[in-house]
Short mmCIF file of C-alpha atoms (C1' of nucleotides) in Angstrom, two decimals:
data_model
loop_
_atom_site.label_atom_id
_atom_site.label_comp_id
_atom_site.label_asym_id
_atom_site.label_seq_id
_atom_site.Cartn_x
_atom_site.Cartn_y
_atom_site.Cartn_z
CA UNK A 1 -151.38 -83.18 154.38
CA UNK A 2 -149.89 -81.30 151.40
CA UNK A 3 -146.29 -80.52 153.61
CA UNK A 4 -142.96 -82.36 153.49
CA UNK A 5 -142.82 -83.23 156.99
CA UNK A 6 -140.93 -85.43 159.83
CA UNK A 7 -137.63 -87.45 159.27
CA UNK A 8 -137.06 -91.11 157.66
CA UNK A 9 -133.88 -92.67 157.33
CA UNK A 10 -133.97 -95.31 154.23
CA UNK A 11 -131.57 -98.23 152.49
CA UNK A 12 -129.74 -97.57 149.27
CA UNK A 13 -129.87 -100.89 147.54
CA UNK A 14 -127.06 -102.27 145.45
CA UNK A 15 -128.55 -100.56 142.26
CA UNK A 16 -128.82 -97.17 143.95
CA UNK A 17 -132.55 -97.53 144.72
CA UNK A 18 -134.06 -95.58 147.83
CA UNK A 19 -137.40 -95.20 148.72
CA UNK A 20 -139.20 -91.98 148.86
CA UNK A 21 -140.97 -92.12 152.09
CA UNK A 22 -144.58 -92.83 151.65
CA UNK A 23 -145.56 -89.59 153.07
CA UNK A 24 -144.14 -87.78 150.87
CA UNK A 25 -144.85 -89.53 148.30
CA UNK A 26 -148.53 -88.44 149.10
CA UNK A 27 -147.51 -84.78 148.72
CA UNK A 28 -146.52 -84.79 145.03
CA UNK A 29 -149.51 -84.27 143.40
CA UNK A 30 -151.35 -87.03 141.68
CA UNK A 31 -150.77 -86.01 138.17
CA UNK A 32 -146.89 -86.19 138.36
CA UNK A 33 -146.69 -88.78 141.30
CA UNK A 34 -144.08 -90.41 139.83
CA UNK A 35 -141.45 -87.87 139.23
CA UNK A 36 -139.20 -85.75 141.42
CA UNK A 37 -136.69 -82.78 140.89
CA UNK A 38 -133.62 -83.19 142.89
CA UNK A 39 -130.78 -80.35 142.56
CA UNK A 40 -127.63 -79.27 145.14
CA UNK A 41 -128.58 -77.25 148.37
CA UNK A 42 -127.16 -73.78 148.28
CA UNK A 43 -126.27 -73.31 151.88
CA UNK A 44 -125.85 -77.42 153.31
CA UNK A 45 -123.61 -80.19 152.07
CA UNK A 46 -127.20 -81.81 151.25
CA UNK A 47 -129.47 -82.49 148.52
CA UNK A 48 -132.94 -80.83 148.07
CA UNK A 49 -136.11 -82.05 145.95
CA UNK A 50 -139.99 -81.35 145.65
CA UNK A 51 -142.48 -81.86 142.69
CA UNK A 52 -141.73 -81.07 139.14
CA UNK A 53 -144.68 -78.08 139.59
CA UNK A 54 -142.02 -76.17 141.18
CA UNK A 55 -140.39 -75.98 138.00
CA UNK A 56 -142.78 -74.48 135.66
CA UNK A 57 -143.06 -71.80 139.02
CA UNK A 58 -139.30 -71.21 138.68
CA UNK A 59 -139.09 -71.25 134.45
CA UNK A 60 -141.97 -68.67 134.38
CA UNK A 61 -140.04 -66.48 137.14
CA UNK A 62 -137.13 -66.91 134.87
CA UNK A 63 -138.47 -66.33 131.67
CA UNK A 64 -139.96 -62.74 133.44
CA UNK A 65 -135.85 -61.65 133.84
CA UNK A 66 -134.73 -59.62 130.92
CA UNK A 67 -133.58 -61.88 127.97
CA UNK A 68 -130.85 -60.04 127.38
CA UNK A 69 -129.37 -59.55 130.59
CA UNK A 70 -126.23 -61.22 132.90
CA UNK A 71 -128.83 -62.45 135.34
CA UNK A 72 -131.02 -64.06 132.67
CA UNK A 73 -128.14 -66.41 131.90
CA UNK A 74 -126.67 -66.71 135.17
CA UNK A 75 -130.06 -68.00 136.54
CA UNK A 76 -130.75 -70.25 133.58
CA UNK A 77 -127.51 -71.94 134.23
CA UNK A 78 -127.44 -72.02 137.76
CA UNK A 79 -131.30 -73.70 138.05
CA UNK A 80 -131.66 -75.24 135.13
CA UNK A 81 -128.46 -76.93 134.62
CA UNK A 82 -128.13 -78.15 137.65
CA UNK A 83 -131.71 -79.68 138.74
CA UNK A 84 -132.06 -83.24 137.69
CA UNK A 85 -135.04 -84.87 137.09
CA UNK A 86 -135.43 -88.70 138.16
CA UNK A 87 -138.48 -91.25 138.04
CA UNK A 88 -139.85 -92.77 140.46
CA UNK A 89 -140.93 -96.29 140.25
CA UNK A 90 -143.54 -98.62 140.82
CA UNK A 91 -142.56 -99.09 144.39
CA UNK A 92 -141.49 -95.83 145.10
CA UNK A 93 -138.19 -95.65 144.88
CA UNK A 94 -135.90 -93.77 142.54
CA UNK A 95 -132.31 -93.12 141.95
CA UNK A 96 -129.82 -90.30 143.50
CA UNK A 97 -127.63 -88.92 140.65
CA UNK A 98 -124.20 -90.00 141.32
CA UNK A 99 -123.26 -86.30 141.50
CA UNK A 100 -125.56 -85.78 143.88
CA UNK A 101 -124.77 -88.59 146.21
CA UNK A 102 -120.83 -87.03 146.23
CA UNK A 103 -122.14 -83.58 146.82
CA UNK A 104 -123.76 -85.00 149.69
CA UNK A 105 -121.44 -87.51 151.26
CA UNK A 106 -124.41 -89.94 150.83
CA UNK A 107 -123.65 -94.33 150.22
CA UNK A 108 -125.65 -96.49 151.80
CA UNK A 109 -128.18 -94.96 154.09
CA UNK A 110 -130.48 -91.61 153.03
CA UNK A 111 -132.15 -89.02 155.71
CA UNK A 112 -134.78 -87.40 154.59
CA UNK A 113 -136.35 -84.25 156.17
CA UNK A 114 -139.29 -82.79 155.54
CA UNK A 115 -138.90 -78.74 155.18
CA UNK A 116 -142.18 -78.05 154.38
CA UNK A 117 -142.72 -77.38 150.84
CA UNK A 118 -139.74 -79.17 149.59
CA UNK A 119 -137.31 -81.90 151.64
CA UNK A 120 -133.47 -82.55 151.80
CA UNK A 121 -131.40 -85.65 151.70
CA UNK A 122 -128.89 -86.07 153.67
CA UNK A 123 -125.92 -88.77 155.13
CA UNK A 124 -127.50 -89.53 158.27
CA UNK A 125 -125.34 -88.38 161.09
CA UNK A 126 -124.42 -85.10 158.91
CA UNK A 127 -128.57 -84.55 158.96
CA UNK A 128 -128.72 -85.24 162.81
CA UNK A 129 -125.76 -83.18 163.75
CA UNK A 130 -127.37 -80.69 161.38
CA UNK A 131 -130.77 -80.55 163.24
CA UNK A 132 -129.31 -80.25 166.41
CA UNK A 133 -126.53 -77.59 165.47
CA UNK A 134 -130.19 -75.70 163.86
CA UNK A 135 -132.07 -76.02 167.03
CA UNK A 136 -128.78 -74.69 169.07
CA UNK A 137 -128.53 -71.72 167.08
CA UNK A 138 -131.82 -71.42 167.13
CA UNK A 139 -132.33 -71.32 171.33
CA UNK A 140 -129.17 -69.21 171.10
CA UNK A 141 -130.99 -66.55 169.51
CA UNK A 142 -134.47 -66.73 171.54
CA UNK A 143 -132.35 -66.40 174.27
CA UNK A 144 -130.27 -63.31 173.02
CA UNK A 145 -133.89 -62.15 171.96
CA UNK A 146 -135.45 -62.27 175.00
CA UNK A 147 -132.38 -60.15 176.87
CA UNK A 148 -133.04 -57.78 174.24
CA UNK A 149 -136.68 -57.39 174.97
CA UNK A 150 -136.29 -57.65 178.84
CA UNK A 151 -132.82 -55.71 178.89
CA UNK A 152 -133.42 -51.92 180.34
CA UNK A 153 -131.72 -49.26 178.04
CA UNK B 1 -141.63 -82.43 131.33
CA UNK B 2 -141.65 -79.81 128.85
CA UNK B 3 -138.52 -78.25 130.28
CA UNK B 4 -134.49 -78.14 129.09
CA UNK B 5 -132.91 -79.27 132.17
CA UNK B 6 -129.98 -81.22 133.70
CA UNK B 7 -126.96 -81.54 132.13
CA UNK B 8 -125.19 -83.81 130.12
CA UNK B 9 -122.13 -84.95 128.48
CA UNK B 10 -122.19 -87.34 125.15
CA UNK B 11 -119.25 -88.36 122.97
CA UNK B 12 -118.77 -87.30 119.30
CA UNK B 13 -118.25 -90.30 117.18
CA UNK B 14 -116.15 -90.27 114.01
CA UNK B 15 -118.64 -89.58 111.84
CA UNK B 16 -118.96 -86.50 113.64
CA UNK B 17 -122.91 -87.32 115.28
CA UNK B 18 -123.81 -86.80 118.92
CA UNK B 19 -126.91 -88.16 120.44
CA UNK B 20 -129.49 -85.53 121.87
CA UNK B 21 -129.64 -86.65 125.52
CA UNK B 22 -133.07 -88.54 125.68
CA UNK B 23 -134.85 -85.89 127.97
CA UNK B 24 -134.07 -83.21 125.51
CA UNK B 25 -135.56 -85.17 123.01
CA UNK B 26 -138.53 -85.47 124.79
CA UNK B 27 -139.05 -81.89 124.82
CA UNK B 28 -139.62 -81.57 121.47
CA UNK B 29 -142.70 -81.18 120.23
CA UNK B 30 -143.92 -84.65 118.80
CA UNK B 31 -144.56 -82.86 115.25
CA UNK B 32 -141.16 -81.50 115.33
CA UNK B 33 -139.17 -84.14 116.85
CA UNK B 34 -136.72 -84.63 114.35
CA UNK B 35 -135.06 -81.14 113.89
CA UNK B 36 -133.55 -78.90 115.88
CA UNK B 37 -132.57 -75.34 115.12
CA UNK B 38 -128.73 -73.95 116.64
CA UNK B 39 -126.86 -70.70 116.83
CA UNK B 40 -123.99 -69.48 118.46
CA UNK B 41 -124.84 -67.88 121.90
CA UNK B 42 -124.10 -64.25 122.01
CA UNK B 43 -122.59 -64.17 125.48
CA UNK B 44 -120.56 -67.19 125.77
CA UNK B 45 -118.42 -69.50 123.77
CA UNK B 46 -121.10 -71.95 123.58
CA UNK B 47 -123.91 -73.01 121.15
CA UNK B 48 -127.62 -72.65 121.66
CA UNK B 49 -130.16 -74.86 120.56
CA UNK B 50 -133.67 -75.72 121.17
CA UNK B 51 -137.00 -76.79 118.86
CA UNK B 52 -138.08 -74.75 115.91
CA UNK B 53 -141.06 -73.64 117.65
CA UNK B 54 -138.72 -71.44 120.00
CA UNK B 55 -138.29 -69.05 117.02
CA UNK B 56 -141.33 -67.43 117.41
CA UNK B 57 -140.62 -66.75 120.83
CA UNK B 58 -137.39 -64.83 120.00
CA UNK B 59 -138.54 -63.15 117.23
CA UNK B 60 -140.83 -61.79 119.93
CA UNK B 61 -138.32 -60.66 121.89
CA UNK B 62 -136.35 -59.14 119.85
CA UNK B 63 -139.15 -57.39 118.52
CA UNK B 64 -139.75 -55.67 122.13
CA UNK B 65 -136.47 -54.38 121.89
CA UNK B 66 -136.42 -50.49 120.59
CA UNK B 67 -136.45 -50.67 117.43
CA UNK B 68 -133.89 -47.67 116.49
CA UNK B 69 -131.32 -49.45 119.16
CA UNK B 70 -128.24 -50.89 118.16
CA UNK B 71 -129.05 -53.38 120.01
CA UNK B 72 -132.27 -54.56 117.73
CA UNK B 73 -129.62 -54.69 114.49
CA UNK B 74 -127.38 -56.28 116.55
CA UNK B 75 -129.46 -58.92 118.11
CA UNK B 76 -131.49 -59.78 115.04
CA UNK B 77 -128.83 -59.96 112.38
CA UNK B 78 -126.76 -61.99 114.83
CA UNK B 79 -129.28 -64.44 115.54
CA UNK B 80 -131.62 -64.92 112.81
CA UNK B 81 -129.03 -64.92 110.06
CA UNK B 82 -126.80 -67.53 112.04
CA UNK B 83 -129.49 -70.19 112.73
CA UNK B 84 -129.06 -73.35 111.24
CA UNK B 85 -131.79 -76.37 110.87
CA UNK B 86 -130.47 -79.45 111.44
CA UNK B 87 -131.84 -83.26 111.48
CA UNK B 88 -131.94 -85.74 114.16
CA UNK B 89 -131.66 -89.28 113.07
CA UNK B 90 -133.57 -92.27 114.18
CA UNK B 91 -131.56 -92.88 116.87
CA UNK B 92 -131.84 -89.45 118.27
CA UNK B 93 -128.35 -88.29 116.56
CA UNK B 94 -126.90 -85.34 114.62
CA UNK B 95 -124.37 -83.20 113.43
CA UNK B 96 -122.99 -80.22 114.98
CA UNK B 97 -122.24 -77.90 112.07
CA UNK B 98 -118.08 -77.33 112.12
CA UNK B 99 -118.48 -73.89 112.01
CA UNK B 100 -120.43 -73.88 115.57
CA UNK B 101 -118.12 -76.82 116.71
CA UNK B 102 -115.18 -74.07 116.09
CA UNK B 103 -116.92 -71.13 117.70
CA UNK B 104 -117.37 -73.01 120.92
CA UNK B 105 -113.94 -75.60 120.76
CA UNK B 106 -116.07 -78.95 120.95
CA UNK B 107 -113.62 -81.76 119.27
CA UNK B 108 -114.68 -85.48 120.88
CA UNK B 109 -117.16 -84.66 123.38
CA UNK B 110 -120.28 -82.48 124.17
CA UNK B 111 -121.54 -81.21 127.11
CA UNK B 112 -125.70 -80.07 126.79
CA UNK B 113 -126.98 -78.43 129.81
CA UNK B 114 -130.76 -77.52 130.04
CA UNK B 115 -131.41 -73.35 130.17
CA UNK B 116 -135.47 -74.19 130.48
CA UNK B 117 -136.68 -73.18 127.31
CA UNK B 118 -133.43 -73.67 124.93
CA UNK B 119 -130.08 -75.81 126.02
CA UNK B 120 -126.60 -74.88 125.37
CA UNK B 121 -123.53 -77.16 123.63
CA UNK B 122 -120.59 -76.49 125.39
CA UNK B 123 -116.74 -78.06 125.43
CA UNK B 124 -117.31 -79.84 128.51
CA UNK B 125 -114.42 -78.29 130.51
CA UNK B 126 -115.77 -74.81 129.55
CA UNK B 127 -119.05 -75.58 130.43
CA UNK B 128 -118.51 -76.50 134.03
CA UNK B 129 -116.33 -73.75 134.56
CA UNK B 130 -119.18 -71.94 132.93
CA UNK B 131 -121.75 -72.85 135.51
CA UNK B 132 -119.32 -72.47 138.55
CA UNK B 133 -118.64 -69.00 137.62
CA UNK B 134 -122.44 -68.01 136.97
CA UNK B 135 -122.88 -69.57 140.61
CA UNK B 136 -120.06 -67.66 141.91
CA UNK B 137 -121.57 -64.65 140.53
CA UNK B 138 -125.11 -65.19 142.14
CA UNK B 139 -123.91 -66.38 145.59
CA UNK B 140 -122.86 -62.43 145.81
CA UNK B 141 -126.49 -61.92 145.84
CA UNK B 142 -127.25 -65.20 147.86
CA UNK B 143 -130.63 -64.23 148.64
CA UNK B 144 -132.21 -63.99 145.20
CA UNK B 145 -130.82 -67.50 144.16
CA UNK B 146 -132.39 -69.20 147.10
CA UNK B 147 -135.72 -66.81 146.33
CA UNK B 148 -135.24 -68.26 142.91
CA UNK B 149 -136.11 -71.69 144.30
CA UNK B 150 -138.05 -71.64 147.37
CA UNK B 151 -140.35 -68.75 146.53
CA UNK B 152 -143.92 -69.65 146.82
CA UNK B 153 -146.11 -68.93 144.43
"C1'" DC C 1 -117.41 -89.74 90.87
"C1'" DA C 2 -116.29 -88.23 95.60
"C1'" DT C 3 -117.74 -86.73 99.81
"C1'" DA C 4 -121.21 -86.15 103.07
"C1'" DT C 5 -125.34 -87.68 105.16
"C1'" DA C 6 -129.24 -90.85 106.15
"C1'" DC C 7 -130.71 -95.42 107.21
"C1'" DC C 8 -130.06 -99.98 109.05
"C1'" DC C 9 -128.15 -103.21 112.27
"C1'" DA C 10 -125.36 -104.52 116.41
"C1'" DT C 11 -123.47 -104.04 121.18
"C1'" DT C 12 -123.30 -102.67 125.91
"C1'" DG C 13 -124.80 -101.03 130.07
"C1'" DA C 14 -128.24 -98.63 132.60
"C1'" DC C 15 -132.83 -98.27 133.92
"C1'" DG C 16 -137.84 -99.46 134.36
"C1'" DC C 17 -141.09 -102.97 135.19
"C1'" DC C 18 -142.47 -107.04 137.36
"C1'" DC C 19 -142.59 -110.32 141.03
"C1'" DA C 20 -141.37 -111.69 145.80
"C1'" DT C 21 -140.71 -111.19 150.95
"C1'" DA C 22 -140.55 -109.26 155.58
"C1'" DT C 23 -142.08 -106.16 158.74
"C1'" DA C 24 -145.32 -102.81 160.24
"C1'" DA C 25 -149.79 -100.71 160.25
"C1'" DT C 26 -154.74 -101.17 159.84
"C1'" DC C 27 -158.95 -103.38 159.69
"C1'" DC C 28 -162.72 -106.15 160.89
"C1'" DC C 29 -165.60 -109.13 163.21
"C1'" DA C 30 -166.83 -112.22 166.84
"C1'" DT D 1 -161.88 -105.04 172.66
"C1'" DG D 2 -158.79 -108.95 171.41
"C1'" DG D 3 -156.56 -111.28 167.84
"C1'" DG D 4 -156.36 -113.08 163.40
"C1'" DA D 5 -156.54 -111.41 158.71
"C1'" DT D 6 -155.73 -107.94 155.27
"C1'" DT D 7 -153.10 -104.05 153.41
"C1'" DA D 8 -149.17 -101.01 152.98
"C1'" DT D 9 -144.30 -99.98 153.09
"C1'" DA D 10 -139.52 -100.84 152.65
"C1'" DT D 11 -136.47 -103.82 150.49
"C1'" DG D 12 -134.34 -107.50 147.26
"C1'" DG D 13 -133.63 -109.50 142.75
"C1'" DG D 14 -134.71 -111.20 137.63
"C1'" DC D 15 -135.27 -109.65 133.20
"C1'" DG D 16 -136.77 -107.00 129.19
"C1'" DT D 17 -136.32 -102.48 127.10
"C1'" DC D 18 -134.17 -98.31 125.90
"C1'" DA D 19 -130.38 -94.97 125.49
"C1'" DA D 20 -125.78 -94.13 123.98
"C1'" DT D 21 -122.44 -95.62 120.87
"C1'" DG D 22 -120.10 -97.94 116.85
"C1'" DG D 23 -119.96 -99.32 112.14
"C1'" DG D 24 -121.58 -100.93 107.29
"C1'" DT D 25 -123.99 -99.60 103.32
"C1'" DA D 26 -127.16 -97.04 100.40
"C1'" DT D 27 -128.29 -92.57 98.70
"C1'" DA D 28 -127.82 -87.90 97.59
"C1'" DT D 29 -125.70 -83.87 96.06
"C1'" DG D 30 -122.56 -81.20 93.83
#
DNA sequence: CATATACCCATTGACGCCCATATAATCCCA
DNA sequence: TGGGATTATATGGGCGTCAATGGGTATATG
């Protein structure tokens, strides 16, 4: 499996440590196993990360902008600035930038949830109240969906 | 990681030196490790910097710029004829030139933050303002930010 | 000779590496 | 297929190393 999927809740021990969950840990590819970008979600109070590789994508998608233009900057600053890189050990476990954790309400306990081809971090009950609040809007709108199908003009 | 990114903030001792955050360093190419080339940015009250390699790269671009524009005077005599060499000690220090420290207000501390392929010096208040406003400014056009980062391919 | 800069050494705190344990998952063979 | 044995994962803690910082001294450069 090459997806960030399912949902593990793990410890942060007194030096900050968490665990990456194995599975995941199986998705980063084996060249940079042991190394993680990490960087503020745009639209949730939560954090997101994937495999350095996404980088280079994003730098070369950059670097295609025009040099010399607002947007070149603005992106620079607003990716590249604020995407931290950590390690991850032995064991598997790494550290949440301080930052990070604030942005993120996070302390003691870290949800993580697989989205595919990245994963966010959250404060547990935030990332449970967030899944279900997803999956309401999301019936919500199958439902509106379907009375638009059925619905007789 | 061959990549500027992250951000940092380091303290300017008497002497006037400021350690290169380690990660930065790491960039550099392992011939070149030891010097640095900076200028002031065009755009912003800040300072650019990156290895000496990078010069190539915007001679190049400057180059693709027409070269009966204003803009190709401008660019290249503003650039080429303000970049300054300087050395990084053994312990991964050096000295911000007091002209640049001027341009961009830096007295006791610096703030780096990664741009990819170069890194900018900022007063650390500035900065973050700095990255808040270029965030601001691409939130308008949520969409592409988000592209940006979760684009495949 | 005076100022600036490079080199050397020291300190502190953070981080990586190593080892250890408990629980859970998997295996393997009778 | 049952049940002990092996392996993997999450977690805890000791300790050495490195990064950031401070300061003394030699050296250079005008």
């Amino acid at each position: 499996m090459d997806l960030f999927v399912s949902k593990y809740i793990n410890k942060i021990d007194k030096k900050g440590r968490v665990s990456l969950p194995s599975s995941f840990r199986n998705v980063l590819p084996k060249a940079n196993r042991n190394e993680i970008i990490l960087y503020k979600s745009i639209k949730t109070p939560s954090i997101e990360g994937c495999g350095v590789g996404r980088l280079q994508e994003i730098a070369k998608r950059i670097n295609n902008l025009d040099f010399f233009s607002e947007d070149y900057d603005d992106f620079s600053t607003s990716i590249f600035s604020e995407i931290i890189t950590t390690n991850i050990d032995k064991e598997g476990r790494f550290l949440i930038p301080e930052e990070l954790k604030l942005y993120a309400s996070i302390k003691t306990e870290a949800a993580f949830f697989g989205q595919g081809h990245y994963f966010q971090i959250w404060e547990p009950k935030k990332g449970l109240k967030n899944t279900e609040d997803s999956r309401r809007r999301l019936l919500k709108e199958k439902k509106s969906l379907r009375m638009m199908l059925t619905q007789q003009k």
